[in-house]
Amino acid sequence: MAQWTSAVGAAQLARLLNSQQDRPAGPGTRRPPAYRALADGIRLLVLEGRVPVAARLPAERELALSLSVSRTTVAAAYEALRTEGFLESRRGAGSWTAVPAGNPLPARGLEPLPPEALGSMIDLGCAALPAPEPWLTRAVQGALEELPPYAHTHGDYPAGLPALRSMIAERYTARGIPTMPEQIMVTTGAMGAIDAICHLFAGRGERVAVESPSYANILQLMREAGARLVPVAMAEGLAGWDMDRWRQVLRDAAPRLAYVVADFHPTGALADDEQRRRLVGAARSSGTVLIADETMSELWLDPDVRMPRPVCAFDPAGSTVITVGSASKAFWAGMRIGWVRAAPDVVRSLVAARAYADLGTPVLEQLAVNWLFGTGGWERAVEARREQARQNRDELVAAVRRELPGWEFEVPRGGLTLWVRTGGLSGSRIAEAGERVGVRVPSGPRFGVDGAFEGYVRLPFTVGGAVAEEAAVRLAAAAGLVESGGVGGTEAPRTFVA
């Protein structure tokens, strides 16, 4: 059986390789042989996640024609990639991309720091802001007032409190998506929702298509569930999804599930209405269930942003899209309330399976979210959250541009994170060096499949002002350590230059 899970056509690969020609080479760089330049170009595409790991490459003759080079050049490039561990081949099955076993693993940087360490370390690992007060305290007080009637019951509500299910359904209906409470299940955060969906729909060994990059914790959750992840590269910049790639993957790999973040993806991308319509149509045609993660949908930061319709709006029959929402990003990470919107039969199946998981979500927290939704407190709290994130974004962007002018990024118009290309340096080594100089930052490979995105880091909008300026200074110091070879023993710093 072939080990590849997707394919890259000759014309597509040629287009991606040609896009690298505009990148300036470093000072004093000598032009490498043609086969070496081609091998380096393909390697960089894999490490940046623009060509997925386990993607079948075109035959030598096809790629040679598309690039207008000799077949000998392509054969030599493929052989160099095989020698370095970036390509695997089998007679009759072709050649597919890989990442060598010795590729540096991502450094730590996603787990929240313990409170006692916050004084000496700037934590950019966790994309979460402090609670928006006074709304957290008011919500908990309101929940306590509503608690007595529930205290006289067993307290187990596997589908969620009826009042909160109705409230969430009404909110979808107000967005133009008619929804009944029977279509809602309340979960323990978005992670609990996605875990339940994966266990219901995708058994061990099932293929799950995911954006590349994607949320690190979701990728790990799916790996531990035994899924075979099929990465689909994002479009250039903040342009949303590459629909040609999505159609190809859904057609060729026929994944059981696909997981997407249409609203302010980790790169900051916002998929438009037409992309959403086309993706739902492609998923319906391939029989793929589409998980649409809406946890960032209310975190637009610029006032003139016009939000597209929800992904589920393009699935009126409700047979293709399962929507996941959460209070954890828009309100507070400590409020572990999420929800699923799906067809009633899917919700019933999820609820039935929950008996073997966590039985239900804490009642008091559900009452707190219900209070926020019912009193207008949610809207006022989220607006305060947007203002804080917007200010932090602007201050962090200014600081990084000043201290690290060689780093590249596009400023997103929503969400909580900045996706940054690190000027050819290893993101994993920057993360390692950062912990030495007092800043924790997650490296790009955490957000890819099998080691992709080595040349990136993710910076969240969790700090501003003087702290953002100091974070940028420390990141610049970490980059300096990597450039000087001060990280990773005596080995020269790993750079990726096409």
Tab-separated table of N, CA and C in Angstrom, residues 131-235:
chain	number	residue	atom	x	y	z
A	131	ALA	N	-9.253	37.183	32.318
A	131	ALA	CA	-10.716	37.288	32.284
A	131	ALA	C	-11.164	38.742	32.166
A	132	PRO	N	-12.229	38.994	31.398
A	132	PRO	CA	-12.755	40.362	31.270
A	132	PRO	C	-13.640	40.713	32.465
A	133	GLU	N	-13.059	41.351	33.430
A	133	GLU	CA	-13.840	41.790	34.590
A	133	GLU	C	-14.473	43.145	34.309
A	134	PRO	N	-15.637	43.418	34.949
A	134	PRO	CA	-16.268	42.658	36.038
A	134	PRO	C	-17.194	41.548	35.562
A	135	TRP	N	-17.139	41.202	34.264
A	135	TRP	CA	-18.158	40.317	33.716
A	135	TRP	C	-18.027	38.880	34.200
A	136	LEU	N	-16.816	38.422	34.473
A	136	LEU	CA	-16.682	37.066	35.022
A	136	LEU	C	-17.327	36.995	36.403
A	137	THR	N	-17.012	37.951	37.261
A	137	THR	CA	-17.577	37.938	38.620
A	137	THR	C	-19.096	38.067	38.573
A	138	ARG	N	-19.606	38.951	37.738
A	138	ARG	CA	-21.065	39.117	37.650
A	138	ARG	C	-21.733	37.848	37.130
A	139	ALA	N	-21.088	37.188	36.166
A	139	ALA	CA	-21.678	35.963	35.616
A	139	ALA	C	-21.740	34.864	36.666
A	140	VAL	N	-20.688	34.742	37.457
A	140	VAL	CA	-20.672	33.712	38.501
A	140	VAL	C	-21.705	34.038	39.583
A	141	GLN	N	-21.817	35.307	39.938
A	141	GLN	CA	-22.835	35.693	40.913
A	141	GLN	C	-24.239	35.414	40.388
A	142	GLY	N	-24.471	35.726	39.120
A	142	GLY	CA	-25.769	35.426	38.525
A	142	GLY	C	-26.037	33.934	38.490
A	143	ALA	N	-24.989	33.134	38.221
A	143	ALA	CA	-25.154	31.682	38.192
A	143	ALA	C	-25.519	31.144	39.575
A	144	LEU	N	-24.905	31.693	40.608
A	144	LEU	CA	-25.210	31.236	41.963
A	144	LEU	C	-26.670	31.507	42.329
A	145	GLU	N	-27.191	32.618	41.832
A	145	GLU	CA	-28.602	32.918	42.114
A	145	GLU	C	-29.543	31.933	41.431
A	146	GLU	N	-29.112	31.420	40.275
A	146	GLU	CA	-29.945	30.470	39.532
A	146	GLU	C	-29.705	29.019	39.926
A	147	LEU	N	-28.736	28.766	40.777
A	147	LEU	CA	-28.324	27.391	41.071
A	147	LEU	C	-29.299	26.586	41.931
A	148	PRO	N	-29.988	27.162	42.941
A	148	PRO	CA	-30.774	26.338	43.872
A	148	PRO	C	-31.695	25.308	43.226
A	149	PRO	N	-32.489	25.628	42.204
A	149	PRO	CA	-33.353	24.581	41.638
A	149	PRO	C	-32.572	23.389	41.076
A	150	TYR	N	-31.392	23.658	40.523
A	150	TYR	CA	-30.590	22.571	39.948
A	150	TYR	C	-29.935	21.732	41.038
A	151	ALA	N	-29.692	22.349	42.194
A	151	ALA	CA	-29.067	21.616	43.292
A	151	ALA	C	-29.955	20.504	43.823
A	152	HIS	N	-31.250	20.572	43.532
A	152	HIS	CA	-32.177	19.523	43.985
A	152	HIS	C	-32.292	18.384	42.980
A	153	THR	N	-31.490	18.435	41.923
A	153	THR	CA	-31.492	17.364	40.922
A	153	THR	C	-30.192	16.572	41.028
A	154	HIS	N	-30.044	15.543	40.182
A	154	HIS	CA	-28.806	14.752	40.172
A	154	HIS	C	-27.641	15.541	39.585
A	155	GLY	N	-27.902	16.587	38.793
A	155	GLY	CA	-26.837	17.439	38.272
A	155	GLY	C	-26.172	16.942	37.004
A	156	ASP	N	-26.614	15.792	36.484
A	156	ASP	CA	-26.037	15.265	35.246
A	156	ASP	C	-26.925	15.639	34.061
A	157	TYR	N	-26.388	16.413	33.156
A	157	TYR	CA	-27.108	16.831	31.951
A	157	TYR	C	-26.208	16.539	30.744
A	158	PRO	N	-26.216	15.310	30.249
A	158	PRO	CA	-25.276	14.933	29.182
A	158	PRO	C	-25.374	15.804	27.934
A	159	ALA	N	-26.551	16.324	27.622
A	159	ALA	CA	-26.694	17.183	26.451
A	159	ALA	C	-26.502	18.654	26.803
A	160	GLY	N	-26.407	18.961	28.091
A	160	GLY	CA	-26.305	20.344	28.531
A	160	GLY	C	-27.595	20.818	29.175
A	161	LEU	N	-27.531	21.898	29.938
A	161	LEU	CA	-28.723	22.448	30.560
A	161	LEU	C	-29.725	22.870	29.479
A	162	PRO	N	-30.979	22.490	29.623
A	162	PRO	CA	-31.974	22.876	28.608
A	162	PRO	C	-32.003	24.383	28.346
A	163	ALA	N	-31.861	25.185	29.415
A	163	ALA	CA	-31.902	26.645	29.237
A	163	ALA	C	-30.756	27.131	28.362
A	164	LEU	N	-29.547	26.575	28.542
A	164	LEU	CA	-28.397	27.007	27.753
A	164	LEU	C	-28.497	26.481	26.318
A	165	ARG	N	-28.988	25.273	26.138
A	165	ARG	CA	-29.171	24.744	24.778
A	165	ARG	C	-30.147	25.626	23.996
A	166	SER	N	-31.217	26.041	24.650
A	166	SER	CA	-32.183	26.917	23.994
A	166	SER	C	-31.570	28.272	23.664
A	167	MET	N	-30.771	28.797	24.580
A	167	MET	CA	-30.154	30.097	24.366
A	167	MET	C	-29.177	30.050	23.187
A	168	ILE	N	-28.366	28.993	23.112
A	168	ILE	CA	-27.410	28.861	22.009
A	168	ILE	C	-28.162	28.709	20.689
A	169	ALA	N	-29.230	27.903	20.693
A	169	ALA	CA	-30.028	27.730	19.475
A	169	ALA	C	-30.617	29.062	19.020
A	170	GLU	N	-31.097	29.876	19.951
A	170	GLU	CA	-31.655	31.180	19.603
A	170	GLU	C	-30.591	32.089	18.998
A	171	ARG	N	-29.369	31.990	19.486
A	171	ARG	CA	-28.298	32.831	18.958
A	171	ARG	C	-27.966	32.449	17.511
A	172	TYR	N	-27.975	31.149	17.194
A	172	TYR	CA	-27.774	30.736	15.802
A	172	TYR	C	-28.932	31.217	14.927
A	173	THR	N	-30.138	31.085	15.443
A	173	THR	CA	-31.302	31.530	14.677
A	173	THR	C	-31.215	33.016	14.386
A	174	ALA	N	-30.745	33.805	15.364
A	174	ALA	CA	-30.598	35.246	15.161
A	174	ALA	C	-29.537	35.568	14.109
A	175	ARG	N	-28.608	34.649	13.872
A	175	ARG	CA	-27.581	34.838	12.837
A	175	ARG	C	-28.067	34.367	11.463
A	176	GLY	N	-29.331	33.997	11.384
A	176	GLY	CA	-29.887	33.558	10.113
A	176	GLY	C	-29.771	32.068	9.876
A	177	ILE	N	-29.481	31.285	10.928
A	177	ILE	CA	-29.348	29.827	10.825
A	177	ILE	C	-30.402	29.200	11.730
A	178	PRO	N	-31.599	28.935	11.227
A	178	PRO	CA	-32.643	28.356	12.094
A	178	PRO	C	-32.133	27.110	12.817
A	179	THR	N	-32.268	27.104	14.138
A	179	THR	CA	-31.703	26.036	14.951
A	179	THR	C	-32.644	25.707	16.094
A	180	MET	N	-32.815	24.412	16.361
A	180	MET	CA	-33.618	23.939	17.487
A	180	MET	C	-32.683	23.529	18.629
A	181	PRO	N	-33.165	23.559	19.865
A	181	PRO	CA	-32.327	23.093	20.982
A	181	PRO	C	-31.848	21.663	20.796
A	182	GLU	N	-32.651	20.838	20.091
A	182	GLU	CA	-32.257	19.451	19.859
A	182	GLU	C	-31.013	19.329	18.978
A	183	GLN	N	-30.602	20.428	18.356
A	183	GLN	CA	-29.401	20.428	17.525
A	183	GLN	C	-28.155	20.872	18.288
A	184	ILE	N	-28.304	21.112	19.581
A	184	ILE	CA	-27.205	21.640	20.396
A	184	ILE	C	-26.818	20.640	21.478
A	185	MET	N	-25.526	20.435	21.639
A	185	MET	CA	-24.995	19.713	22.795
A	185	MET	C	-23.925	20.584	23.435
A	186	VAL	N	-24.013	20.790	24.735
A	186	VAL	CA	-23.016	21.573	25.469
A	186	VAL	C	-21.889	20.639	25.887
A	187	THR	N	-20.647	21.097	25.711
A	187	THR	CA	-19.483	20.261	25.975
A	187	THR	C	-18.525	20.971	26.927
A	188	THR	N	-17.494	20.255	27.331
A	188	THR	CA	-16.458	20.837	28.169
A	188	THR	C	-15.404	21.448	27.253
A	189	GLY	N	-15.679	22.657	26.796
A	189	GLY	CA	-14.792	23.353	25.880
A	189	GLY	C	-14.868	22.808	24.464
A	190	ALA	N	-14.224	23.519	23.530
A	190	ALA	CA	-14.189	23.060	22.143
A	190	ALA	C	-13.412	21.758	22.013
A	191	MET	N	-12.382	21.575	22.836
A	191	MET	CA	-11.610	20.335	22.775
A	191	MET	C	-12.495	19.136	23.092
A	192	GLY	N	-13.369	19.279	24.093
A	192	GLY	CA	-14.286	18.191	24.414
A	192	GLY	C	-15.232	17.900	23.266
A	193	ALA	N	-15.669	18.950	22.569
A	193	ALA	CA	-16.568	18.770	21.436
A	193	ALA	C	-15.885	18.016	20.306
A	194	ILE	N	-14.671	18.443	19.950
A	194	ILE	CA	-13.977	17.821	18.826
A	194	ILE	C	-13.557	16.395	19.160
A	195	ASP	N	-13.176	16.164	20.399
A	195	ASP	CA	-12.842	14.807	20.821
A	195	ASP	C	-14.044	13.872	20.661
A	196	ALA	N	-15.218	14.336	21.070
A	196	ALA	CA	-16.425	13.514	20.940
A	196	ALA	C	-16.760	13.247	19.479
A	197	ILE	N	-16.616	14.263	18.622
A	197	ILE	CA	-16.923	14.099	17.202
A	197	ILE	C	-15.956	13.113	16.559
A	198	CYS	N	-14.679	13.233	16.886
A	198	CYS	CA	-13.685	12.328	16.301
A	198	CYS	C	-13.947	10.889	16.698
A	199	HIS	N	-14.280	10.651	17.945
A	199	HIS	CA	-14.541	9.280	18.394
A	199	HIS	C	-15.807	8.712	17.759
A	200	LEU	N	-16.766	9.576	17.451
A	200	LEU	CA	-18.002	9.092	16.842
A	200	LEU	C	-17.815	8.783	15.361
A	201	PHE	N	-17.074	9.624	14.655
A	201	PHE	CA	-17.022	9.519	13.196
A	201	PHE	C	-15.752	8.881	12.656
A	202	ALA	N	-14.653	8.981	13.365
A	202	ALA	CA	-13.377	8.549	12.794
A	202	ALA	C	-12.694	7.540	13.717
A	203	GLY	N	-12.802	6.277	13.362
A	203	GLY	CA	-12.119	5.241	14.115
A	203	GLY	C	-10.632	5.257	13.825
A	204	ARG	N	-9.897	4.381	14.489
A	204	ARG	CA	-8.446	4.317	14.289
A	204	ARG	C	-8.129	4.034	12.838
A	205	GLY	N	-7.156	4.794	12.319
A	205	GLY	CA	-6.736	4.610	10.949
A	205	GLY	C	-7.514	5.409	9.933
A	206	GLU	N	-8.613	6.065	10.350
A	206	GLU	CA	-9.394	6.875	9.420
A	206	GLU	C	-8.625	8.147	9.065
A	207	ARG	N	-8.804	8.597	7.847
A	207	ARG	CA	-8.160	9.826	7.408
A	207	ARG	C	-8.981	11.047	7.833
A	208	VAL	N	-8.268	12.064	8.322
A	208	VAL	CA	-8.877	13.336	8.700
A	208	VAL	C	-8.092	14.446	8.009
A	209	ALA	N	-8.741	15.209	7.160
A	209	ALA	CA	-8.087	16.328	6.482
A	209	ALA	C	-8.040	17.521	7.424
A	210	VAL	N	-6.892	18.174	7.494
A	210	VAL	CA	-6.713	19.328	8.377
A	210	VAL	C	-5.979	20.419	7.615
A	211	GLU	N	-6.263	21.659	7.971
A	211	GLU	CA	-5.512	22.768	7.409
A	211	GLU	C	-4.058	22.670	7.857
A	212	SER	N	-3.179	23.202	7.039
A	212	SER	CA	-1.760	23.179	7.370
A	212	SER	C	-1.203	24.584	7.190
A	213	PRO	N	-0.954	25.282	8.352
A	213	PRO	CA	-0.967	24.815	9.733
A	213	PRO	C	-2.373	24.778	10.327
A	214	SER	N	-2.441	24.251	11.576
A	214	SER	CA	-3.714	24.196	12.291
A	214	SER	C	-3.434	24.340	13.779
A	215	TYR	N	-4.466	24.188	14.619
A	215	TYR	CA	-4.267	24.282	16.059
A	215	TYR	C	-3.494	23.081	16.572
A	216	ALA	N	-2.423	23.346	17.311
A	216	ALA	CA	-1.531	22.281	17.764
A	216	ALA	C	-2.251	21.254	18.635
A	217	ASN	N	-3.054	21.712	19.581
A	217	ASN	CA	-3.695	20.777	20.503
A	217	ASN	C	-4.730	19.915	19.798
A	218	ILE	N	-5.401	20.461	18.788
A	218	ILE	CA	-6.361	19.675	18.025
A	218	ILE	C	-5.636	18.589	17.227
A	219	LEU	N	-4.514	18.947	16.612
A	219	LEU	CA	-3.739	17.957	15.870
A	219	LEU	C	-3.300	16.819	16.780
A	220	GLN	N	-2.829	17.170	17.980
A	220	GLN	CA	-2.386	16.126	18.900
A	220	GLN	C	-3.547	15.267	19.372
A	221	LEU	N	-4.688	15.895	19.621
A	221	LEU	CA	-5.884	15.134	20.010
A	221	LEU	C	-6.228	14.096	18.942
A	222	MET	N	-6.182	14.509	17.684
A	222	MET	CA	-6.527	13.597	16.593
A	222	MET	C	-5.491	12.497	16.433
A	223	ARG	N	-4.215	12.840	16.622
A	223	ARG	CA	-3.181	11.811	16.557
A	223	ARG	C	-3.418	10.740	17.620
A	224	GLU	N	-3.718	11.182	18.833
A	224	GLU	CA	-3.917	10.232	19.925
A	224	GLU	C	-5.175	9.396	19.735
A	225	ALA	N	-6.127	9.925	18.957
A	225	ALA	CA	-7.322	9.148	18.635
A	225	ALA	C	-7.054	8.135	17.525
A	226	GLY	N	-5.837	8.163	16.963
A	226	GLY	CA	-5.482	7.201	15.935
A	226	GLY	C	-5.778	7.638	14.526
A	227	ALA	N	-6.084	8.923	14.318
A	227	ALA	CA	-6.413	9.398	12.977
A	227	ALA	C	-5.158	9.505	12.122
A	228	ARG	N	-5.341	9.347	10.811
A	228	ARG	CA	-4.280	9.620	9.837
A	228	ARG	C	-4.521	11.018	9.297
A	229	LEU	N	-3.680	11.955	9.685
A	229	LEU	CA	-3.883	13.346	9.324
A	229	LEU	C	-3.426	13.600	7.897
A	230	VAL	N	-4.285	14.267	7.142
A	230	VAL	CA	-3.981	14.631	5.753
A	230	VAL	C	-3.918	16.153	5.692
A	231	PRO	N	-2.711	16.745	5.656
A	231	PRO	CA	-2.602	18.209	5.678
A	231	PRO	C	-2.958	18.830	4.338
A	232	VAL	N	-3.632	19.977	4.403
A	232	VAL	CA	-3.993	20.741	3.211
A	232	VAL	C	-3.458	22.158	3.407
A	233	ALA	N	-2.524	22.554	2.560
A	233	ALA	CA	-1.873	23.856	2.725
A	233	ALA	C	-2.865	24.995	2.537
A	234	MET	N	-2.666	26.073	3.292
A	234	MET	CA	-3.470	27.273	3.157
A	234	MET	C	-3.046	28.053	1.919
A	235	ALA	N	-3.914	28.942	1.453
A	235	ALA	CA	-3.559	29.831	0.359
A	235	ALA	C	-2.510	30.834	0.831
